[in-house]
Coordinates of C-alpha atoms and ligand atoms in Angstrom, one line a residue:
A1 CA -56.1 41.8 25.0
P2 CA -52.4 41.9 26.1
A3 CA -49.9 40.1 23.9
Q4 CA -49.1 36.5 24.8
I5 CA -45.5 36.6 23.7
A6 CA -42.9 39.1 22.4
V7 CA -40.1 39.0 19.9
T8 CA -37.3 41.6 20.0
G9 CA -34.9 41.5 17.0
L10 CA -36.7 41.6 13.8
A11 CA -34.0 40.8 11.2
V12 CA -34.9 37.8 8.9
M13 CA -35.1 35.2 11.7
G14 CA -37.0 37.3 14.3
R15 CA -39.4 38.7 11.8
N16 CA -40.3 35.3 10.5
L17 CA -40.6 33.8 13.9
A18 CA -43.0 36.6 14.9
R19 CA -45.0 36.1 11.8
N20 CA -45.1 32.3 12.4
L21 CA -46.5 33.0 15.9
A22 CA -49.1 35.5 14.6
R23 CA -50.2 33.2 11.8
N24 CA -50.8 30.5 14.4
G25 CA -53.2 32.7 16.3
F26 CA -50.9 34.1 19.0
R27 CA -50.9 37.7 19.9
V28 CA -47.3 38.9 19.4
A29 CA -45.6 42.1 20.6
V30 CA -42.7 43.1 18.3
H31 CA -39.7 45.3 18.8
N32 CA -36.4 46.0 17.1
R33 CA -33.5 48.3 18.1
S34 CA -34.0 50.4 15.0
Q35 CA -37.6 51.1 14.5
A36 CA -37.6 50.8 10.7
R37 CA -37.7 47.0 10.9
T38 CA -40.7 47.0 13.2
D39 CA -42.5 49.4 10.9
A40 CA -41.7 47.3 7.9
L41 CA -43.0 44.2 9.6
I42 CA -46.3 45.8 10.5
E43 CA -46.7 47.4 7.1
E44 CA -45.9 44.3 5.1
F45 CA -47.3 41.5 7.3
G46 CA -49.5 43.2 9.9
H47 CA -52.6 41.7 8.3
E48 CA -51.3 38.1 9.1
G49 CA -52.3 38.3 12.7
E50 CA -52.4 40.3 15.9
F51 CA -49.2 42.3 16.3
T52 CA -48.5 44.9 18.8
P53 CA -45.6 47.1 17.7
A54 CA -43.4 48.5 20.5
A55 CA -41.1 51.5 20.1
D56 CA -38.8 50.5 22.9
L57 CA -38.3 47.7 25.5
P58 CA -40.5 49.3 28.2
A59 CA -43.3 49.4 25.7
L60 CA -42.7 45.8 24.7
V61 CA -42.7 44.7 28.3
A62 CA -45.9 46.7 29.0
A63 CA -47.7 45.0 26.1
L64 CA -47.4 41.5 27.6
E65 CA -49.6 39.4 29.8
Q66 CA -47.8 37.9 32.9
P67 CA -45.8 35.9 33.3
R68 CA -44.1 37.6 30.4
K69 CA -42.5 35.6 27.6
I70 CA -40.0 37.4 25.5
I71 CA -38.0 35.9 22.7
I72 CA -34.6 37.6 21.9
M73 CA -33.6 37.1 18.3
V74 CA -30.6 39.3 17.8
K75 CA -27.0 38.9 16.7
A76 CA -25.4 36.3 19.0
G77 CA -22.7 37.4 21.5
E78 CA -22.5 40.9 22.9
P79 CA -25.7 42.1 21.4
T80 CA -27.6 39.4 23.2
D81 CA -26.0 40.4 26.6
A82 CA -26.8 44.1 25.8
V83 CA -30.5 43.3 25.2
I84 CA -30.7 41.1 28.3
D85 CA -29.1 43.9 30.4
D86 CA -31.7 46.4 29.2
L87 CA -34.6 43.9 29.6
V88 CA -34.0 42.4 33.0
P89 CA -34.7 45.6 35.1
L90 CA -38.1 45.8 33.4
L91 CA -39.2 42.3 34.3
D92 CA -40.9 40.7 37.3
E93 CA -40.2 37.4 39.1
G94 CA -41.4 34.4 37.0
D95 CA -41.0 36.1 33.7
I96 CA -39.4 34.1 30.9
V97 CA -36.6 35.3 28.6
V98 CA -35.9 33.1 25.6
D99 CA -32.7 33.5 23.6
A100 CA -33.4 31.9 20.2
G101 CA -30.2 33.1 18.6
N102 CA -27.1 30.9 18.0
A103 CA -25.5 31.4 21.5
H104 CA -22.6 29.3 22.7
F105 CA -24.0 27.0 25.4
A106 CA -21.4 28.2 27.9
D107 CA -22.8 31.8 27.5
T108 CA -26.3 30.3 27.9
R109 CA -25.2 28.6 31.2
R110 CA -23.8 31.9 32.4
R111 CA -26.9 33.9 31.5
E112 CA -29.3 31.3 33.0
D113 CA -27.3 31.4 36.2
A114 CA -27.5 35.2 36.4
L115 CA -31.2 35.4 35.6
K116 CA -32.1 32.6 38.0
A117 CA -30.5 34.6 40.8
K118 CA -33.0 37.4 39.9
G119 CA -36.0 35.0 40.0
L120 CA -36.3 35.0 36.2
H121 CA -36.3 32.0 33.8
F122 CA -33.8 32.0 31.0
V123 CA -34.4 29.6 28.1
G124 CA -31.6 29.2 25.6
S125 CA -33.3 27.7 22.6
G126 CA -31.8 26.4 19.4
V127 CA -33.8 27.3 16.3
S128 CA -32.9 25.7 13.0
G129 CA -34.2 25.9 9.5
G130 CA -33.1 29.3 8.4
E131 CA -35.5 32.1 7.5
E132 CA -37.8 29.7 5.6
G133 CA -38.0 27.4 8.7
A134 CA -38.6 30.3 11.1
L135 CA -41.6 31.2 9.0
N136 CA -43.1 27.9 8.2
G137 CA -42.0 25.6 11.0
P138 CA -38.5 25.4 12.4
S139 CA -36.9 22.7 14.4
I140 CA -36.8 24.0 18.0
M141 CA -34.4 22.9 20.8
P142 CA -35.3 24.7 24.0
G143 CA -33.2 24.4 27.2
G144 CA -34.0 25.9 30.6
S145 CA -36.2 24.9 33.5
P146 CA -39.1 22.5 33.1
E147 CA -41.5 25.2 34.4
S148 CA -40.5 27.6 31.7
Y149 CA -40.9 25.0 29.1
A150 CA -44.3 24.1 30.4
A151 CA -45.3 27.7 29.9
L152 CA -43.8 28.0 26.4
E153 CA -44.7 24.5 25.1
P154 CA -48.2 25.2 23.6
M155 CA -46.7 28.0 21.5
L156 CA -43.4 26.4 20.6
T157 CA -44.9 23.1 19.6
K158 CA -47.6 24.9 17.5
I159 CA -45.1 26.9 15.5
S160 CA -42.5 24.2 15.0
A161 CA -42.3 21.8 12.1
H162 CA -44.2 18.6 12.5
V163 CA -43.5 15.1 11.2
N164 CA -46.2 12.5 11.3
G165 CA -48.1 14.8 13.5
E166 CA -45.3 15.0 16.1
P167 CA -43.8 18.5 16.7
C168 CA -40.0 18.9 16.0
C169 CA -39.7 20.6 19.4
V170 CA -38.8 18.8 22.7
H171 CA -37.5 20.2 25.9
V172 CA -33.8 19.2 25.7
G173 CA -32.8 19.8 29.3
P174 CA -31.7 22.4 31.8
D175 CA -29.6 25.6 31.2
G176 CA -27.4 25.2 28.1
A177 CA -28.7 21.9 26.9
G178 CA -30.8 23.4 24.1
H179 CA -28.0 25.5 22.7
F180 CA -25.6 22.6 23.0
V181 CA -27.8 20.4 20.9
K182 CA -28.3 23.2 18.4
M183 CA -24.5 23.5 18.1
L184 CA -24.2 19.8 17.5
H185 CA -26.8 20.0 14.9
N186 CA -24.7 22.6 13.1
G187 CA -21.6 20.4 13.5
I188 CA -23.4 17.5 11.9
E189 CA -24.5 19.8 9.2
Y190 CA -20.9 20.7 8.5
A191 CA -20.0 17.0 8.3
D192 CA -23.0 16.2 6.1
M193 CA -22.1 18.9 3.6
Q194 CA -18.4 18.0 3.5
L195 CA -19.3 14.3 2.7
I196 CA -21.7 15.5 0.0
A197 CA -19.0 17.7 -1.5
E198 CA -16.5 14.7 -1.5
A199 CA -19.1 12.5 -3.3
Y200 CA -19.6 15.2 -5.9
D201 CA -15.8 15.7 -6.3
L202 CA -15.1 12.0 -6.8
L203 CA -17.9 11.6 -9.3
R204 CA -16.6 14.6 -11.2
H205 CA -12.9 13.7 -11.2
V206 CA -12.9 9.9 -11.3
L207 CA -15.9 9.4 -13.7
G208 CA -15.7 12.7 -15.4
L209 CA -19.4 13.3 -14.9
S210 CA -20.8 16.7 -15.6
A211 CA -22.5 18.8 -12.9
T212 CA -25.9 18.1 -14.3
E213 CA -25.2 14.4 -14.5
I214 CA -24.2 14.4 -10.9
A215 CA -27.4 16.3 -10.0
D216 CA -29.3 13.4 -11.5
V217 CA -27.3 11.0 -9.4
F218 CA -28.2 12.9 -6.2
L219 CA -31.9 13.0 -7.3
E220 CA -31.8 9.2 -7.6
W221 CA -30.1 8.9 -4.2
N222 CA -32.8 11.1 -2.7
R223 CA -35.3 8.3 -3.4
G224 CA -33.5 5.9 -1.0
D225 CA -31.9 5.9 2.5
L226 CA -30.0 9.1 1.8
E227 CA -33.3 11.0 1.3
S228 CA -32.7 14.4 3.0
F229 CA -33.0 18.1 2.5
L230 CA -29.3 18.5 1.9
I231 CA -29.2 15.8 -0.8
E232 CA -32.2 17.4 -2.4
I233 CA -30.7 20.9 -2.5
T234 CA -27.4 19.5 -3.8
A235 CA -29.3 18.4 -6.9
E236 CA -30.7 21.8 -7.2
V237 CA -27.4 23.6 -6.9
L238 CA -25.7 21.3 -9.3
S239 CA -28.3 21.6 -12.0
Q240 CA -28.3 25.4 -11.8
V241 CA -26.8 27.1 -14.9
D242 CA -24.9 30.3 -14.6
E243 CA -26.6 33.1 -16.6
S244 CA -23.5 34.9 -17.7
T245 CA -21.3 32.0 -18.7
G246 CA -24.0 29.4 -19.7
G247 CA -21.9 26.8 -17.7
P248 CA -22.7 25.1 -14.4
F249 CA -23.3 27.6 -11.6
V250 CA -21.0 25.5 -9.3
D251 CA -18.1 26.2 -11.7
V252 CA -18.2 30.0 -11.3
V253 CA -18.5 30.0 -7.5
L254 CA -15.2 30.7 -5.7
D255 CA -14.1 27.5 -4.0
Q256 CA -13.5 29.0 -0.5
A257 CA -16.0 27.9 2.0
E258 CA -16.9 30.3 4.8
Q259 CA -18.0 29.6 8.3
K260 CA -19.7 31.4 11.1
G261 CA -18.2 29.4 13.9
T262 CA -20.7 26.8 15.2
G263 CA -18.8 24.0 13.5
R264 CA -15.6 25.1 15.1
W265 CA -17.3 25.4 18.5
T266 CA -18.6 21.8 18.2
V267 CA -15.1 20.5 17.5
Q268 CA -13.5 22.7 20.3
V269 CA -16.1 21.4 22.8
A270 CA -15.7 17.8 21.7
L271 CA -12.0 18.1 22.2
D272 CA -12.7 19.2 25.8
L273 CA -15.2 16.3 26.3
G274 CA -12.6 13.9 24.9
I275 CA -15.0 12.6 22.2
P276 CA -13.7 12.0 18.7
V277 CA -15.8 13.9 16.2
S278 CA -13.5 13.4 13.3
G279 CA -16.2 13.8 10.7
M280 CA -17.0 17.3 11.9
A281 CA -13.4 18.2 12.6
E282 CA -12.4 17.2 9.0
A283 CA -15.3 19.3 7.7
V284 CA -14.1 22.3 9.6
F285 CA -10.5 21.8 8.6
A286 CA -11.5 21.3 4.9
R287 CA -13.3 24.7 5.0
S288 CA -10.2 26.3 6.6
L289 CA -8.0 24.7 3.9
S290 CA -10.3 25.9 1.1
G291 CA -10.0 29.5 2.4
D292 CA -6.2 29.3 2.9
V293 CA -5.4 31.1 -0.3
V294 CA -1.8 31.8 0.5
R295 CA -0.8 28.1 0.9
R296 CA -3.1 26.9 -1.9
T297 CA -1.6 29.3 -4.4
A298 CA 1.9 28.3 -3.4
A299 CA 1.2 24.6 -3.8
A300 CA -1.3 24.4 -6.7
G301 CA 0.5 23.2 -9.8
V302 CA 3.7 22.9 -7.8
L303 CA 3.2 19.9 -5.6
P304 CA 2.9 16.8 -7.8
G305 CA 0.0 14.4 -7.6
P306 CA 0.2 10.6 -8.3
S307 CA 1.9 9.3 -11.4
E308 CA -1.3 7.4 -12.3
A309 CA -4.2 9.9 -11.9
K310 CA -6.7 7.6 -13.6
A311 CA -8.7 4.9 -11.9
D312 CA -10.1 1.9 -13.8
V313 CA -13.6 1.8 -12.5
D314 CA -17.0 0.9 -13.8
R315 CA -19.3 3.9 -13.9
D316 CA -22.4 2.4 -12.3
A317 CA -20.5 0.4 -9.8
F318 CA -18.5 3.4 -8.7
I319 CA -21.6 5.5 -8.3
D320 CA -23.0 2.9 -6.0
D321 CA -19.7 2.7 -4.1
V322 CA -19.8 6.4 -3.6
R323 CA -23.4 6.2 -2.3
H324 CA -22.2 3.6 0.2
A325 CA -19.2 5.7 1.2
L326 CA -21.5 8.7 1.7
Y327 CA -24.1 6.8 3.7
S328 CA -21.6 5.0 5.9
S329 CA -19.6 8.1 6.6
K330 CA -22.7 9.9 7.5
L331 CA -23.7 7.2 9.9
V332 CA -20.3 7.6 11.6
A333 CA -20.7 11.4 11.8
Y334 CA -24.1 11.0 13.5
A335 CA -22.8 8.3 15.8
Q336 CA -19.9 10.7 16.8
G337 CA -22.4 13.6 17.2
F338 CA -24.6 11.6 19.5
D339 CA -21.6 10.4 21.5
A340 CA -20.8 14.1 22.1
I341 CA -24.3 14.9 23.2
R342 CA -24.3 12.0 25.6
A343 CA -20.9 13.0 27.1
A344 CA -22.1 16.6 27.6
S345 CA -25.3 15.4 29.1
D346 CA -23.4 13.3 31.6
Q347 CA -20.9 16.1 32.3
Y348 CA -23.6 18.8 32.9
N349 CA -26.3 16.6 34.3
W350 CA -28.7 17.4 31.5
N351 CA -30.3 14.0 31.3
I352 CA -30.9 14.3 27.5
D353 CA -33.2 11.8 25.8
L354 CA -31.1 11.0 22.8
G355 CA -33.9 9.4 20.8
A356 CA -35.9 12.6 21.2
M357 CA -33.1 14.7 19.7
A358 CA -33.5 12.7 16.5
T359 CA -37.2 13.4 16.6
I360 CA -36.5 17.2 16.8
W361 CA -34.3 17.1 13.7
R362 CA -36.7 15.1 11.5
G363 CA -38.3 18.2 10.2
G364 CA -37.7 21.9 9.9
C365 CA -34.0 21.9 10.2
I366 CA -31.1 21.7 7.7
I367 CA -30.2 18.1 8.5
R368 CA -33.7 16.8 8.3
A369 CA -33.6 13.4 6.8
R370 CA -35.4 10.1 6.5
F371 CA -32.7 8.3 8.4
L372 CA -33.3 10.2 11.6
D373 CA -36.2 7.8 12.2
R374 CA -33.6 5.1 12.3
I375 CA -31.8 6.9 15.1
K376 CA -35.0 7.3 17.1
E377 CA -35.7 3.6 16.6
A378 CA -32.2 2.6 17.7
Y379 CA -32.6 4.5 21.0
D380 CA -36.1 3.1 21.5
R381 CA -34.6 -0.3 21.2
D382 CA -31.8 0.5 23.7
A383 CA -31.7 3.9 25.5
D384 CA -28.2 3.0 26.7
L385 CA -26.8 2.2 23.3
P386 CA -23.0 2.7 23.7
S387 CA -22.6 3.8 20.1
L388 CA -25.2 4.1 17.3
L389 CA -22.9 2.0 15.1
V390 CA -23.5 -1.1 17.2
D391 CA -27.3 -0.9 16.7
D392 CA -28.5 -3.6 14.3
Y393 CA -29.8 -1.2 11.6
F394 CA -26.5 0.8 11.6
K395 CA -24.4 -2.3 11.7
D396 CA -26.2 -3.8 8.8
A397 CA -26.1 -0.6 6.8
V398 CA -22.3 -0.3 7.2
T399 CA -21.8 -4.0 6.7
S400 CA -23.5 -3.9 3.3
G401 CA -21.8 -0.8 2.3
Q402 CA -18.3 -1.1 3.6
D403 CA -16.6 -2.8 0.7
G404 CA -17.7 0.0 -1.6
W405 CA -16.7 2.6 1.0
R406 CA -13.2 1.1 1.2
R407 CA -12.9 1.1 -2.6
V408 CA -13.9 4.7 -2.7
V409 CA -11.3 5.7 -0.1
A410 CA -8.7 3.7 -1.9
T411 CA -9.6 5.2 -5.3
A412 CA -9.5 8.7 -3.8
A413 CA -6.0 8.1 -2.5
T414 CA -4.9 6.5 -5.8
V415 CA -6.0 9.3 -8.0
G416 CA -5.2 12.1 -5.6
V417 CA -8.7 13.5 -4.9
P418 CA -9.0 14.7 -1.3
A419 CA -11.6 12.8 0.7
P420 CA -10.9 13.6 4.3
G421 CA -14.4 13.0 5.5
F422 CA -14.8 9.5 3.9
S423 CA -11.3 8.4 5.0
A424 CA -11.5 9.8 8.6
A425 CA -14.9 8.1 9.0
L426 CA -13.5 4.8 7.8
S427 CA -10.5 5.1 10.1
Y428 CA -12.8 5.8 13.0
Y429 CA -14.9 2.7 12.1
D430 CA -11.8 0.5 11.9
G431 CA -10.5 2.0 15.1
L432 CA -13.7 1.4 16.9
R433 CA -14.0 -2.3 15.8
A434 CA -10.3 -3.2 16.3
E435 CA -9.6 -5.9 18.9
R436 CA -6.3 -4.3 19.6
L437 CA -5.0 -0.8 18.9
P438 CA -1.4 0.5 18.6
A439 CA -2.1 2.6 21.7
A440 CA -0.2 -0.1 23.4
L441 CA 3.0 1.1 21.7
I442 CA 2.1 4.7 22.5
Q443 CA 1.9 3.7 26.2
G444 CA 5.3 2.0 25.9
L445 CA 6.8 5.1 24.4
R446 CA 5.3 7.3 27.1
D447 CA 6.6 5.1 29.8
L448 CA 10.1 5.1 28.3
F449 CA 10.5 8.8 27.8
G450 CA 8.4 10.2 30.6
A451 CA 7.8 7.3 33.1
H452 CA 4.1 7.8 32.5
T453 CA 3.4 4.1 33.4
Y454 CA 1.2 1.6 31.8
R455 CA -1.4 -1.1 32.7
R456 CA -1.2 -4.7 31.6
T457 CA -3.6 -6.9 29.8
D458 CA -3.1 -9.8 32.2
R459 CA -2.9 -8.2 35.7
E460 CA -4.4 -5.4 37.7
G461 CA -2.2 -2.5 38.6
T462 CA 0.0 0.3 37.2
F463 CA 3.5 -0.5 36.1
H464 CA 6.8 1.2 35.0
L465 CA 9.8 -0.4 33.4
D466 CA 13.2 0.8 34.5
W467 CA 14.2 1.6 30.9
S468 CA 17.6 3.2 31.7
G469 CA 18.5 0.6 34.3
D470 CA 17.9 -3.1 34.6
R471 CA 14.7 -3.0 32.4
K472 CA 12.8 -4.7 35.1
E473 CA 9.1 -4.0 35.6
H474 CA 8.0 -2.4 38.9
Q475 CA 4.6 -1.8 40.3
A476 CA 4.1 2.0 40.1
Ligands
LIG501 P1 -28.5 39.0 12.6 O1 -27.7 37.9 13.3 O2 -28.0 39.5 11.4 O3 -28.8 40.1 13.7 C1 -29.5 41.3 13.3 C2 -30.4 41.7 14.4 O4 -29.7 41.9 15.7 C3 -31.1 43.0 14.1 O5 -32.5 42.9 14.6 C4 -30.3 44.0 14.9 O6 -31.0 45.2 15.2 C5 -30.1 43.2 16.1 N1 -28.9 43.7 16.9 C6 -27.6 43.7 16.6 N2 -26.9 44.3 17.6 C7 -27.8 44.7 18.5 C8 -27.7 45.3 19.8 N3 -26.5 45.7 20.3 N4 -28.8 45.6 20.5 C9 -30.0 45.3 20.0 N5 -30.2 44.6 18.8 C10 -29.1 44.4 18.1 O7 -30.0 38.4 12.4 P2 -30.6 37.0 11.9 O8 -32.1 37.2 11.8 O9 -29.9 36.5 10.8 O10 -30.3 36.1 13.1 C11 -30.8 36.3 14.4 C12 -30.2 35.2 15.4 O11 -30.7 34.0 14.9 C13 -28.7 35.2 15.4 O12 -28.3 34.8 16.7 C14 -28.4 34.0 14.5 O13 -27.1 33.4 14.8 C15 -29.5 33.1 14.7 N6 -29.9 32.2 13.6 C16 -29.8 32.6 12.3 C17 -30.2 31.7 11.3 C18 -30.2 32.2 9.9 O14 -30.4 31.4 9.0 N7 -29.9 33.5 9.6 C19 -30.6 30.4 11.6 C20 -30.7 30.1 13.0 C21 -30.3 30.9 13.9 P3 -30.9 46.4 14.2 O15 -31.9 46.1 13.1 O16 -31.3 47.6 15.0 O17 -29.5 46.5 13.6

């Protein structure tokens, strides 16, 4: 029988996705630009299911039942366009092309437009969970037309991760919606990791705990609200001993974080949408700073720290404060992330179901966490929630943790340990809840130097003060 679906691009992700499909009983045609990967897949894993190896794209297309469903899993960017260009002339109206790589959602919108004009469906789909997830159940975020999703749904929901019997795969919305949400997922992942790193750094420098002691703290935290994949693997990394030195593994790793760009995209896009995503922005900037060897070398040991670099804190109380700082900052990062999804959904008419996005992320992906259920519940209670932070669960969590959170930020500043994620999140929280912000002064300044006008608290209208003349107010 002809294959039901095809995968082209058989590096770690594509190979594992193809195996996942085959293991779930689907007939999969497979192809890779260089044949060696196709051969290796068949040789090593051919027994796992019904694979049809294809030497080139025409053979891949010929192996499929119609309408054809072809997943592209190649390097994002130009390679994806190259594959699409080669593939499209071989397809017939109604065929479905899925890009499961990490495309920028603007590219996905462009490609969807181009293929739609040719009568083809283009589905930009986020896939998260790394190679392990691709094989055993990723979190899947498909965009594109409802018709194409209806055709793909039985396969995608079968191979995705499941939590409480529910698939971590929901149709996100038209055109670029799936890749947008995947990008946001990665942005939140950046923020999550930065906050975890700050918690570690503070426990190490303020309390002088060893890496293994901190691993135990994270294991303990993983039994509560913070329970998540990233907290769990933090304990694993921190307890790892380096073979050659016999010391903690974390101490021999160069402290320069790398990035592939999805965090940066998130922040760039959020700037355009006008949505503060300070948690993610600080995470991206912190990685950039870590990699800025020139300036770090010039400053380390040269720029002085505080005169008092010790904090007088109780060990257990401080650990608990850091837990609160981590959780509250994380709630802020997610609230900001969901604000960005809502804003994009409004701007591009995607009509995204925000609660469903939390469902997708509960399993399979890197940010999978117990607390995502709380987000789902919050949007079930009120689909139009203006900010996750005003939901009762979030409000109570921050209320009970905020004194500890404030002490942690104050301690970090006092002893000179950088905590940009914790402090930016706290500033956002305080900004959000403020009755009045100093933006009033900014408006005054703008009116003085540029006649940019201002509005009043007590009357409708737009005004300008004649700053250089009689200082009288005029209706603008
Ligand atoms: P890579 O991103 O390393 O890409 C390698 C694959 O792309 C190979 O199959 C390669 O073929 C193919 N390729 C590169 N250029 C071309 C081209 N011009 N024409 C045709 N094929 C080309 O592979 P990964 O498996 O790591 O990732 C695949 C996609 O999944 C990427 O978009 C990535 O961003 C995304 N992704 C990756 C995750 C991960 O954890 N790695 C997680 C989630 C998404 P050849 O063998 O011939 O060189």
